[in-house]
Coordinates of C-alpha atoms in Angstrom, one line a residue:
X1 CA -67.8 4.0 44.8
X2 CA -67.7 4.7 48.5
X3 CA -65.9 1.5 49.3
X4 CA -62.9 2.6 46.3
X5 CA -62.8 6.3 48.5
X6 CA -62.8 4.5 51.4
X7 CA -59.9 2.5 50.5
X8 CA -58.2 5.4 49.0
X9 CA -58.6 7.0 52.0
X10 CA -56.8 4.5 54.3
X11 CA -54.2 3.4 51.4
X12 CA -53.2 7.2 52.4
X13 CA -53.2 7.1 55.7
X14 CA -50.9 3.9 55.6
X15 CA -48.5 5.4 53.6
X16 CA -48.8 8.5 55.6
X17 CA -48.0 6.9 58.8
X18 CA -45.2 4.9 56.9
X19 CA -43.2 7.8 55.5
X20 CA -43.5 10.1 59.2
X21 CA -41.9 6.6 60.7
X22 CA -39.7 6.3 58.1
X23 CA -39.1 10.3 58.4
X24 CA -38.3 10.3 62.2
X25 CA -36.1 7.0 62.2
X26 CA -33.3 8.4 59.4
X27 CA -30.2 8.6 60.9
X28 CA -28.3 11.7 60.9
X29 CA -26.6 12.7 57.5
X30 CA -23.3 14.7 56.5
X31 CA -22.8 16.6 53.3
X32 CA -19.6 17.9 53.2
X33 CA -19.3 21.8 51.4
X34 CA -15.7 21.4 51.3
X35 CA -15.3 21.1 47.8
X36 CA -16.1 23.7 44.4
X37 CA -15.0 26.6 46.6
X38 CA -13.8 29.7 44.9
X39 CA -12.4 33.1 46.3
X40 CA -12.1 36.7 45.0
X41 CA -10.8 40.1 46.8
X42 CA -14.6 41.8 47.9
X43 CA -16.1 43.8 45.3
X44 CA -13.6 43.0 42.1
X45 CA -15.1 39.9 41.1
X46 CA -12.3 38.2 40.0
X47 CA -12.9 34.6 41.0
X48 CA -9.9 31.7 41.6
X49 CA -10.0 28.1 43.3
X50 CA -9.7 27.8 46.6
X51 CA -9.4 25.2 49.4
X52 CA -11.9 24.3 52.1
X53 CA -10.5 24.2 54.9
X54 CA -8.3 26.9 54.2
X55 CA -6.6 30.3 54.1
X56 CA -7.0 33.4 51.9
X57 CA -2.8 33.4 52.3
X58 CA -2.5 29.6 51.0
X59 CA -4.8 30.5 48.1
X60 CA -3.2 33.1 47.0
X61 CA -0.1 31.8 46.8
X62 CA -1.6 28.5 45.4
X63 CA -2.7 30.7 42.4
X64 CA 0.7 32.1 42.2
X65 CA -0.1 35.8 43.4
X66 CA 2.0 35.9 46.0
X67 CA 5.5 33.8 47.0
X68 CA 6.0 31.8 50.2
X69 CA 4.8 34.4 52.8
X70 CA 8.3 32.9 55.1
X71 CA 10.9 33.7 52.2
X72 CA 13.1 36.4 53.4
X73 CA 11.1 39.4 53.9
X74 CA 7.5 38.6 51.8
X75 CA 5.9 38.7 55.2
X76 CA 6.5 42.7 54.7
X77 CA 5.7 42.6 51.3
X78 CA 2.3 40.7 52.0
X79 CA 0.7 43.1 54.4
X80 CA -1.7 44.5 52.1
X81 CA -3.9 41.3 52.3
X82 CA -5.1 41.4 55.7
X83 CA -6.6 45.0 54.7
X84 CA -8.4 44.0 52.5
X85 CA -12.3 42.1 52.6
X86 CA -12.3 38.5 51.0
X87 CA -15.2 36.6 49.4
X88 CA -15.5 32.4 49.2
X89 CA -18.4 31.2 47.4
X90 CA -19.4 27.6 46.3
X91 CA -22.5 25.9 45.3
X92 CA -24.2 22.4 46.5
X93 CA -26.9 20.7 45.5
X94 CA -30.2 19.3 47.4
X95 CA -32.8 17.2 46.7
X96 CA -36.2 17.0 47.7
X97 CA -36.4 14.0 49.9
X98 CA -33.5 15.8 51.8
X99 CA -35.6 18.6 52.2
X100 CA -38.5 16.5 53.6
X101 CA -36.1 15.8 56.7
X102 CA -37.2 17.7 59.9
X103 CA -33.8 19.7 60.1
X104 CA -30.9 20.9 57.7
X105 CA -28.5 23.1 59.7
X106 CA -25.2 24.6 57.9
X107 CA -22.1 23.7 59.8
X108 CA -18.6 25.3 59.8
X109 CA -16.3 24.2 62.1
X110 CA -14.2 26.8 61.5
X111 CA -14.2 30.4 60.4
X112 CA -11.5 32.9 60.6
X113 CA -13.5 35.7 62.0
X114 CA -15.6 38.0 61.3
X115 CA -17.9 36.4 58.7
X116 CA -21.2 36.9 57.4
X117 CA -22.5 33.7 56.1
X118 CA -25.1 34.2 52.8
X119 CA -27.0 31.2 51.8
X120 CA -29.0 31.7 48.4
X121 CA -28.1 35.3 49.0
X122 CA -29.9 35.7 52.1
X123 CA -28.0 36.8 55.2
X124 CA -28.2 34.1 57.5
X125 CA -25.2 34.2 59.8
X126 CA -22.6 36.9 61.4
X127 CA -19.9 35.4 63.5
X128 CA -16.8 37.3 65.4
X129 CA -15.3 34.3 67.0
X130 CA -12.3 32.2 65.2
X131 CA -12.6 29.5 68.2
X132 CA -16.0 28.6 68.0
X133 CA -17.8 26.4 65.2
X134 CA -21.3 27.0 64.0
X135 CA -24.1 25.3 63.9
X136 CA -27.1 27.5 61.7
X137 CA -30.7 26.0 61.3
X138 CA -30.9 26.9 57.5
X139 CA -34.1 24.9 55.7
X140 CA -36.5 27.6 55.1
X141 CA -33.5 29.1 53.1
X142 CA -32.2 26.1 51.0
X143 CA -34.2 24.7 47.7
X144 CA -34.3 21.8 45.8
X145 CA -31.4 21.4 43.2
X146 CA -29.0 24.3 43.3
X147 CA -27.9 26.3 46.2
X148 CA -25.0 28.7 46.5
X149 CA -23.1 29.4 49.8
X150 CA -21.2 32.9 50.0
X151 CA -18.6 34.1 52.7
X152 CA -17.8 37.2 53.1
X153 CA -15.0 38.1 55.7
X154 CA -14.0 41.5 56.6
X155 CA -10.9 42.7 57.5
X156 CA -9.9 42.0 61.4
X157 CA -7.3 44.2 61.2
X158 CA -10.1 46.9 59.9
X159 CA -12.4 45.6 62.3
X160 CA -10.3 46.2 65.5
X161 CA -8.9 49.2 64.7
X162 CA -11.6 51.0 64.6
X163 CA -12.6 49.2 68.1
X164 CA -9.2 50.9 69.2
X165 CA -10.0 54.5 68.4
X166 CA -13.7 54.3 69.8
X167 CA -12.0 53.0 73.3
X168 CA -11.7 55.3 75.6
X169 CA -8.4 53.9 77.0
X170 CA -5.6 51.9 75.4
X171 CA -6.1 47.9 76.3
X172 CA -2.2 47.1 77.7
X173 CA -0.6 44.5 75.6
X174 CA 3.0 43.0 75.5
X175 CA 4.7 45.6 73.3
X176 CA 3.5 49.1 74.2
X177 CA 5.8 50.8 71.4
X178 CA 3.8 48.4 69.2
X179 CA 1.9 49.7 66.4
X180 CA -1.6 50.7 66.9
X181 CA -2.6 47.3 64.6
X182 CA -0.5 45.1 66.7
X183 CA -2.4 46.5 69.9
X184 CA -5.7 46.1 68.5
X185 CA -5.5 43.1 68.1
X186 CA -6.7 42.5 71.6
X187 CA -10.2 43.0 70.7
X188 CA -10.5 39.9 68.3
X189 CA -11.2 36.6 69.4
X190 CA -8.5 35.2 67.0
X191 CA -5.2 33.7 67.1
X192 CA -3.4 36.1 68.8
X193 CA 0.2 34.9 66.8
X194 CA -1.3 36.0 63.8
X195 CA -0.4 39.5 64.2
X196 CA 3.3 38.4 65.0
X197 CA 5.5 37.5 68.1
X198 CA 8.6 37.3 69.0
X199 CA 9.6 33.6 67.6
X200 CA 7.6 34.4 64.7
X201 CA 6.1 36.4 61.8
X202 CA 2.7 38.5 61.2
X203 CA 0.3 36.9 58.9
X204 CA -3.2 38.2 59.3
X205 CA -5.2 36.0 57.5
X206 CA -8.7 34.8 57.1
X207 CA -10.9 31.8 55.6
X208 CA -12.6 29.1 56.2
X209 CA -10.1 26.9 58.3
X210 CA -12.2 23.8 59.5
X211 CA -14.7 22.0 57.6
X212 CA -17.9 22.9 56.4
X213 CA -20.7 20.3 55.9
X214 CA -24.6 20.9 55.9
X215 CA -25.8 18.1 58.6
X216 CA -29.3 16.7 58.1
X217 CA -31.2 14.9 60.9
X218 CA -35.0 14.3 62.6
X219 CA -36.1 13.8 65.7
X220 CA -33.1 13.9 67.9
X221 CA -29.8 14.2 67.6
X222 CA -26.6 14.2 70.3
X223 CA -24.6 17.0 70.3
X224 CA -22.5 15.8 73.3
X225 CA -21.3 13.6 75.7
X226 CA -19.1 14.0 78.9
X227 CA -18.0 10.6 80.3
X228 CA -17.3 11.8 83.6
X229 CA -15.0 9.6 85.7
X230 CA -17.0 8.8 89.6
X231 CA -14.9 6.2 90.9
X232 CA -11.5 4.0 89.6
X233 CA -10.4 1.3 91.0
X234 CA -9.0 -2.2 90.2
X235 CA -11.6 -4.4 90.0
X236 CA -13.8 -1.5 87.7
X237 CA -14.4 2.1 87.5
X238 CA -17.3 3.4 87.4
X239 CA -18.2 6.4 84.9
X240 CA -21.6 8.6 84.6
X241 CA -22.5 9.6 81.1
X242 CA -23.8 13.5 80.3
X243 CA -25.8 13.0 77.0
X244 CA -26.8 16.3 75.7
X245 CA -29.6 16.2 73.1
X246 CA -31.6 18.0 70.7
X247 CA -35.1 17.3 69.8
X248 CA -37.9 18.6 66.9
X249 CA -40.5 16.5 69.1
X250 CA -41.5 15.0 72.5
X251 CA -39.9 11.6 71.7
X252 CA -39.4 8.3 73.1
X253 CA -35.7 7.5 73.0
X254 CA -33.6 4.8 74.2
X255 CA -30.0 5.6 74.8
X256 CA -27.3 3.0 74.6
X257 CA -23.6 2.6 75.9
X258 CA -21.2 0.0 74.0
X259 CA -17.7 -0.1 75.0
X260 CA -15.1 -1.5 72.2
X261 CA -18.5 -2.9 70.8
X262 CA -20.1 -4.5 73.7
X263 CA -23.3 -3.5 75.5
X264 CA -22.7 -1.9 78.8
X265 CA -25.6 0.5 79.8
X266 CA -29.2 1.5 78.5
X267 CA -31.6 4.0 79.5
X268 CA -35.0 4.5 78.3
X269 CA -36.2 8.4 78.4
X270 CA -38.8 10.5 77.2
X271 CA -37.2 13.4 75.7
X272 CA -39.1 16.9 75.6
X273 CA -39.0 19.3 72.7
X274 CA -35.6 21.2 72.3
X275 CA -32.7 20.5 74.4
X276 CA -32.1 17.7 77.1
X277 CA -29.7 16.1 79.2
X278 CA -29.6 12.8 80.1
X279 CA -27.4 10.7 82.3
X280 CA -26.8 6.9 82.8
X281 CA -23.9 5.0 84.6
X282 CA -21.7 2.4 83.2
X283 CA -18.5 0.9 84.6
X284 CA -15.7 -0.5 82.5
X285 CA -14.5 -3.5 84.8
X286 CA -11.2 -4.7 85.6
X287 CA -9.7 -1.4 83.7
X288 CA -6.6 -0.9 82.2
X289 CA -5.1 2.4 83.4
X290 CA -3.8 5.3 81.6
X291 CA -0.2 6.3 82.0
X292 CA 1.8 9.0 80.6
X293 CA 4.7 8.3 78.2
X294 CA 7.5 6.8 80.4
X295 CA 5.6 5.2 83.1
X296 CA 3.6 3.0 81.1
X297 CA 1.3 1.8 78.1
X298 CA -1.8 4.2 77.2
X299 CA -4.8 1.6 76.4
X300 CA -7.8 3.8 75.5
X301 CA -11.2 2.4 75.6
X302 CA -13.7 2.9 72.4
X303 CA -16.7 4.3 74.5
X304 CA -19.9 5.0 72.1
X305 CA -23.4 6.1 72.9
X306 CA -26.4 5.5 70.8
X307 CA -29.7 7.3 70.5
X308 CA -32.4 5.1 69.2
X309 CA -35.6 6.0 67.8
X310 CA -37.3 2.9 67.8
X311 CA -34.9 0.1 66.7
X312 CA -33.0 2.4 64.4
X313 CA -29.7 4.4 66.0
X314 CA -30.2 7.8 64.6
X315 CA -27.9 9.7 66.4
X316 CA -24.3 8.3 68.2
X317 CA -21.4 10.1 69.1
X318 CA -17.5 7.6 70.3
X319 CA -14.7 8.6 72.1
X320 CA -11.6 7.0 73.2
X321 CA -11.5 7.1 77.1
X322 CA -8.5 6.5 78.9
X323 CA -8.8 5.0 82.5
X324 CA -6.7 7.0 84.7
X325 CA -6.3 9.1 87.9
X326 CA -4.9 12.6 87.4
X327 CA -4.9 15.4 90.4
X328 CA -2.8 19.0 90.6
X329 CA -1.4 18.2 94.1
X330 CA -0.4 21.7 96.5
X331 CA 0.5 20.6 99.7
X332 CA 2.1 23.6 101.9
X333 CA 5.4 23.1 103.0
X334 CA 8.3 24.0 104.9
X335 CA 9.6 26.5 103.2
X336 CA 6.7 28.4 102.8
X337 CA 5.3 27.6 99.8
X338 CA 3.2 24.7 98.6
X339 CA 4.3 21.7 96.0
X340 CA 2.9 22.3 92.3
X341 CA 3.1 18.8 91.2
X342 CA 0.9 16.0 89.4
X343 CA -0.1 12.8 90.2
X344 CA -1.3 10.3 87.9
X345 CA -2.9 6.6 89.5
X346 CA -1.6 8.2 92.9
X347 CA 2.2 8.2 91.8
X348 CA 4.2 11.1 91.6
X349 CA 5.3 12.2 88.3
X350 CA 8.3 14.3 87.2
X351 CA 6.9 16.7 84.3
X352 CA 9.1 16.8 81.5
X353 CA 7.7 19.1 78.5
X354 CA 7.9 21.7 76.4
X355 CA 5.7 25.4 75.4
X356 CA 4.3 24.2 72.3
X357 CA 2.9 27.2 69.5
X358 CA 1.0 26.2 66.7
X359 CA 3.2 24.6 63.7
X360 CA 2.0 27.5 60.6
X361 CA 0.4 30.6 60.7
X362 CA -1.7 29.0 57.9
X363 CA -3.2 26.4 60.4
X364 CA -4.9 24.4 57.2
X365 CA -1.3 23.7 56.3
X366 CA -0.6 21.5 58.8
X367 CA -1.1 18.1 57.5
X368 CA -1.7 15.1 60.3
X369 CA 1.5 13.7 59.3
X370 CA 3.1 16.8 60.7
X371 CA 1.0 16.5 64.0
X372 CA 2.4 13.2 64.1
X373 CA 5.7 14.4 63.6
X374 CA 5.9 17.1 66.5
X375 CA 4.6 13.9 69.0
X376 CA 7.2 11.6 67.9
X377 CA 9.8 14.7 68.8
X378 CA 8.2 15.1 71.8
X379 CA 8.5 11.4 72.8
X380 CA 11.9 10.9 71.1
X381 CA 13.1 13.8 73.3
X382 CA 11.3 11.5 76.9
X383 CA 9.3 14.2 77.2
X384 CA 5.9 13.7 79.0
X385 CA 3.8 17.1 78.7
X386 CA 2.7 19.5 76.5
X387 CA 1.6 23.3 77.3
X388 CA -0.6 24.5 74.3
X389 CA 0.2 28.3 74.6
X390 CA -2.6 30.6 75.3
X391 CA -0.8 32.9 71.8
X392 CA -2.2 30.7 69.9
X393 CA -5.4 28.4 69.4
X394 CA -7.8 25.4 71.1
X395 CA -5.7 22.8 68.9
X396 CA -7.6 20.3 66.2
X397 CA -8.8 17.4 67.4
X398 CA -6.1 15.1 66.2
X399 CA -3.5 16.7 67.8
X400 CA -5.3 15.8 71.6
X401 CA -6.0 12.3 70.0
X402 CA -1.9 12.1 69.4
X403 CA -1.3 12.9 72.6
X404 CA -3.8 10.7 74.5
X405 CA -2.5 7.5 72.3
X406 CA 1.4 8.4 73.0
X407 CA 1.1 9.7 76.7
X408 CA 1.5 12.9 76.6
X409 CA 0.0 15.3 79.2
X410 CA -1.9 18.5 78.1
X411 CA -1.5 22.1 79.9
X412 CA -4.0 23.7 78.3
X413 CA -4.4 27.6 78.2
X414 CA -7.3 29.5 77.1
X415 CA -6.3 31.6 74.5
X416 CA -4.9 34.9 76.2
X417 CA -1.5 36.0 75.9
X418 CA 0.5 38.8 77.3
X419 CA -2.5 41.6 77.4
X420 CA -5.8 42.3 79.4
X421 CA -9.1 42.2 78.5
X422 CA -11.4 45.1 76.8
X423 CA -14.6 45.3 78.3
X424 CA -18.1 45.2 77.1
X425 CA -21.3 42.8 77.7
X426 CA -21.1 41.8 74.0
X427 CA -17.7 41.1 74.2
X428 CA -17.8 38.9 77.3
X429 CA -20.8 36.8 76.0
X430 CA -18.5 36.2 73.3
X431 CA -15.6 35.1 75.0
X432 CA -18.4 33.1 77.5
X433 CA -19.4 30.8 74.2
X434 CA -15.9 30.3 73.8
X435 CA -15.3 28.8 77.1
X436 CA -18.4 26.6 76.4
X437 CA -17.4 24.9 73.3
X438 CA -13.8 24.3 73.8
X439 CA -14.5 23.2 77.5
X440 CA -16.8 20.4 76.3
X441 CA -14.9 19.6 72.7
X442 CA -11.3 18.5 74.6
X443 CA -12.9 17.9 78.2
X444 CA -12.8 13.9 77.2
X445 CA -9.3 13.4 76.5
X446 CA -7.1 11.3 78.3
X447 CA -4.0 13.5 78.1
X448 CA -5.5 16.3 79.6
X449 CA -4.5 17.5 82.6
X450 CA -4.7 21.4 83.4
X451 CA -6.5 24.3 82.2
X452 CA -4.8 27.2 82.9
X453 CA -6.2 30.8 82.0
X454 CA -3.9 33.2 80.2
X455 CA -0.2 33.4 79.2
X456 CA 1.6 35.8 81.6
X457 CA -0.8 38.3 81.8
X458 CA -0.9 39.1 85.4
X459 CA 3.1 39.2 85.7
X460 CA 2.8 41.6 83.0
X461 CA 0.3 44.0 84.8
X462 CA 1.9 43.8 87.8
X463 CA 5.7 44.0 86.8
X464 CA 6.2 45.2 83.2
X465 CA 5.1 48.9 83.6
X466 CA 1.9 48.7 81.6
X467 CA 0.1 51.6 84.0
X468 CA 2.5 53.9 83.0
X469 CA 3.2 53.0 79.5
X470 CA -0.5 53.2 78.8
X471 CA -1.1 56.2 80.6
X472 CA -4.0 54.9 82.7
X473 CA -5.6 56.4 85.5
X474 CA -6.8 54.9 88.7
X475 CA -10.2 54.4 87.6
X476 CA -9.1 53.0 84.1
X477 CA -6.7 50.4 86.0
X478 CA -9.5 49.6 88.2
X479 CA -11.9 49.0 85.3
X480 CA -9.3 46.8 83.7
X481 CA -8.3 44.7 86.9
X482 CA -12.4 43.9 87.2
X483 CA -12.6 42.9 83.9
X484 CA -9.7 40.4 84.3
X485 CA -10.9 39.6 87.3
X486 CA -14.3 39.0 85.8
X487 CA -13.2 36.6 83.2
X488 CA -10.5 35.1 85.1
X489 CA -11.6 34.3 88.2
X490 CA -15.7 34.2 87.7
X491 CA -16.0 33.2 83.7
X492 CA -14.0 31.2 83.4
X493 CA -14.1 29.0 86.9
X494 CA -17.5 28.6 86.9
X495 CA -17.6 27.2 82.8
X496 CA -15.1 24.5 83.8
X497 CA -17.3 23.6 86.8
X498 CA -20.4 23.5 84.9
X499 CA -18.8 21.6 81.9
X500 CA -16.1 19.5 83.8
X501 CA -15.2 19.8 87.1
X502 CA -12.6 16.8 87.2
X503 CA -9.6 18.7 86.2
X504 CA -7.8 21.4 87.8
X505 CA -7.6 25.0 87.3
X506 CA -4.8 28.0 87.3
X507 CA -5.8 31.0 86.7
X508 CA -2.6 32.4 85.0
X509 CA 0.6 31.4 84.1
X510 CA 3.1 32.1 85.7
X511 CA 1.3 32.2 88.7
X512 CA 1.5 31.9 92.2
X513 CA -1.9 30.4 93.9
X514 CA -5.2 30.8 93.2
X515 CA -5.7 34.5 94.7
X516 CA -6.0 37.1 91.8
X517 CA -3.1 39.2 92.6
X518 CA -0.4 36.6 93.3
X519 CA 2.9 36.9 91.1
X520 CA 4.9 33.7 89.9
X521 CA 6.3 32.9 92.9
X522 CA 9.0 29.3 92.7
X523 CA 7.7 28.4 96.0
X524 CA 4.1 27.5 95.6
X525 CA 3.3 27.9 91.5
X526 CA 4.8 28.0 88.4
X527 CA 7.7 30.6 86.9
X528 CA 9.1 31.9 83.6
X529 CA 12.3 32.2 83.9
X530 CA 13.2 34.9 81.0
X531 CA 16.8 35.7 82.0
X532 CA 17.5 32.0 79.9
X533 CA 17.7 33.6 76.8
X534 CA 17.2 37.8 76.9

């Protein structure tokens, strides 16, 4: 009898020690919750489909209650919707070995803004932020079988407005005969273009506009890598790898570097419990380089790194990195100014681009064969550069992926456009995480060559009148200026050092230096030159 317990007793230990091997070894898995989605006004309860990613503007209309918000005047017509709260809700299912894994974290790329996130009706999430994703540890909330996954997203317009009237000072913005919900819009970290421009029309709308998926993994996973470029030449250049990882566990890992397949670095680490960062070298010999459209072809390199729990790769992440030399060159001169031009592989190169908005207010719309579309224009018309407008968002991956593959050179703006900035610490923090994410998320590609931090908001507050329009006092334009000068010029520096630190940066555009209170100035920066069409 004792010898049958005994056996018992290590038969269960075996398959003990089995399964937790077996446990920490899966590799990282992706549900996606893009599909079942449905959608109803807050509080009426009348449910219709709806598409993930999406907007509340593109469903209605694809259940035929409303027309094409761009016929004639149904943008007027159509205001009603961004006053109002909107609910998405969809169920998924999971199973119980998925529930065995050490984390399930609920994922959405994308929401569109203020969103609270209910997962088997239990609060689990508020966001404010359309250029963020969102990453949410949710087991202790999911079950076995059926789960349902509710959004709820409030009215920005709503939202703001009342941030308006509780300020004790109007925020400056580009229109100051504007509307109070066309100022306030100043206080939302959303697409700015939403609530109209000049080239086009006001749709406030909302949803879930990048994909959803709940992402299951053990032991360790790699939420980023920075191949940071130390040396090119000829013969080889020479990168260093920033691996950042999460772990449940003190774990042995072995990290792994294959380029277009091929091994060409390992490192062996210990990694401690919660996050890490890790760094190995590799070189990429006898590279091809880089070249924008015009002076050359644009090979791109297939770099992946591996996390390996054993002999099992349980985590990777791959990029395309193109081998190339790209510095912001301002050289005073002889006219008193300095030269404001690029060089790529040390030569020269004449910049010939365009100010590019996004292609729909419903950005879910856009399909990749019209990303493809605007690129081919661009290199049909020889251009070679691309300023993604801070009006407007931190574009989709694909559209820097077009770019690096058909040379074409990224200004990149943060997304700040023709206004200043309200204050608050809350506020700021918010703004902060989205200078993280978006720093890291396009800080790979190729075709990027400037960051650049606003759209013409220091021409506007020193030349368009906004003191007096606004009617602000001394000590409500000094608050203001600090603030700017807070995000502008100490934010916002200091992220792209920490995260990057191998492209330049201008602090506004148009712009003339680095100094906080130079205007555009033709002889040492960049201008807008607005007497070409008003």
């Amino acid at each position: 009898m004792k010898n049958k317990q005994l056996q018992l007793l290590l038969i269960s230990i075996i398959v003990f020690a089995f399964s937790c091997k077996q446990k920490s070894s899966t590799p990282l898995e992706i549900v996606s919750l893009n599909d079942g989605w449905q959608f109803s006004e807050a509080g009426k309860n009348e449910w219709l489909s709806a598409k993930v990613p999406g907007t509340v503007h593109g469903d209605l209309q694809a259940n035929k209650k409303i027309d094409w918000p761009y016929y004639r005047d149904n943008e007027k017509e159509q205001f009603w919707i961004e006053k109002k709260d909107w609910e998405y809700k969809t169920t998924f299912q999971v199973t119980a070995q998925q529930l065995q894994q050490e984390r399930l974290d609920l994922v959405f790329e994308g929401l569109d803004t203020y969103a609270a996130i209910y997962l088997n009706d239990s609060l689990i999430k508020s966001t404010d932020n359309m250029f963020v994703g969102w990453e949410i540890p949710c087991k202790k909330y999911l079950k076995n079988g059926t789960n349902s996954l509710r959004v709820l997203f409030k009215s920005a317009t709503n939202i703001t407005l009342a941030q308006l009237k509780a300020n004790k000072y109007l925020i400056p913005c580009a229109n100051e005969y504007a509307a109070d919900s066309l100022r306030s819009n100043v206080f939302a970290r959303k697409a700015p273009y939403h609530w109209g421009w000049d080239w086009g029309p006001r749709i406030v709308t909302c949803g879930i506009w990048r994909p959803a998926y709940l992402q299951i993994w053990n032991s360790a996973k790699i939420n980023d890598v920075f191949y940071a470029a130390k040396e090119i030449k000829k013969d080889k250049a020479t990168y260093n790898a920033k691996v950042e990882v999460n772990a449940t566990t003190t774990t042995n890992a072995t990290f792994v570097i294959n380029i277009n397949g091929k091994k060409a670095a390992s490192k062996e680490v210990k990694l401690a419990t919660g996050s890490n960062n890790v760094e190995l070298d590799f070189e990429i010999l006898n590279p091809e380089l880089w070249w924008s459209y015009g002076l050359g072809k644009q090979p791109l390199y297939a770099v992946e790194t591996q996390l390996l729990v054993g002999n099992n790769a349980i985590s990777k992440k791959m990029r395309k990195v193109g081998v190339r030399k790209l510095e912001l060159v301002q050289t005073p001169d002889s006219a008193g100014g300095a030269s404001f031009m690029f060089k790529l592989n040390d030569v020269a190169v004449f910049m010939k681009g365009s100010n590019y908005i996004p292609a729909d207010n419903l950005l879910p719309d856009v399909t990749p064969e019209r990303y493809k579309k605007v690129i081919k224009a661009t290199t049909d018309a020889n251009m070679n550069m691309l300023r993604v407008w801070g009006g407007a968002i931190y574009e989709n991956d694909l559209f820097y992926d077009l770019c690096d593959e058909n040379g074409i050179l990224v200004w990149q703006d943060f997304m700040f456009a023709c206004s200043m900035i309200p204050n608050g610490k809350d506020h700021l923090a918010n703004i902060k995480l989205e200078f993280d994410e978006n720093i890291k998320r396009l800080r790979n590609h190729a075709s990027l060559a400037l960051w650049c931090g606003n759209n013409e908001n220091m021409v506007a507050w020193k030349g368009w009148g906004w003191q007096k329009a606004f009617k602000l006092t001394p000590s409500d334009s000094t608050e203001i200026m600090d603030t700017y000068k807070k995000v502008f010029y100490e934010m916002l520096p200091n992220a792209i050092k920490e995260h990057d630190g191998t492209h330049a940066y201008w602090p506004s555009s148009p712009g003339g230096g680095y100094e906080w209170n130079k205007e555009q100035n033709p002889k040492s920066g960049d201008v807008h030159d607005w007497s070409i069409w008003f």
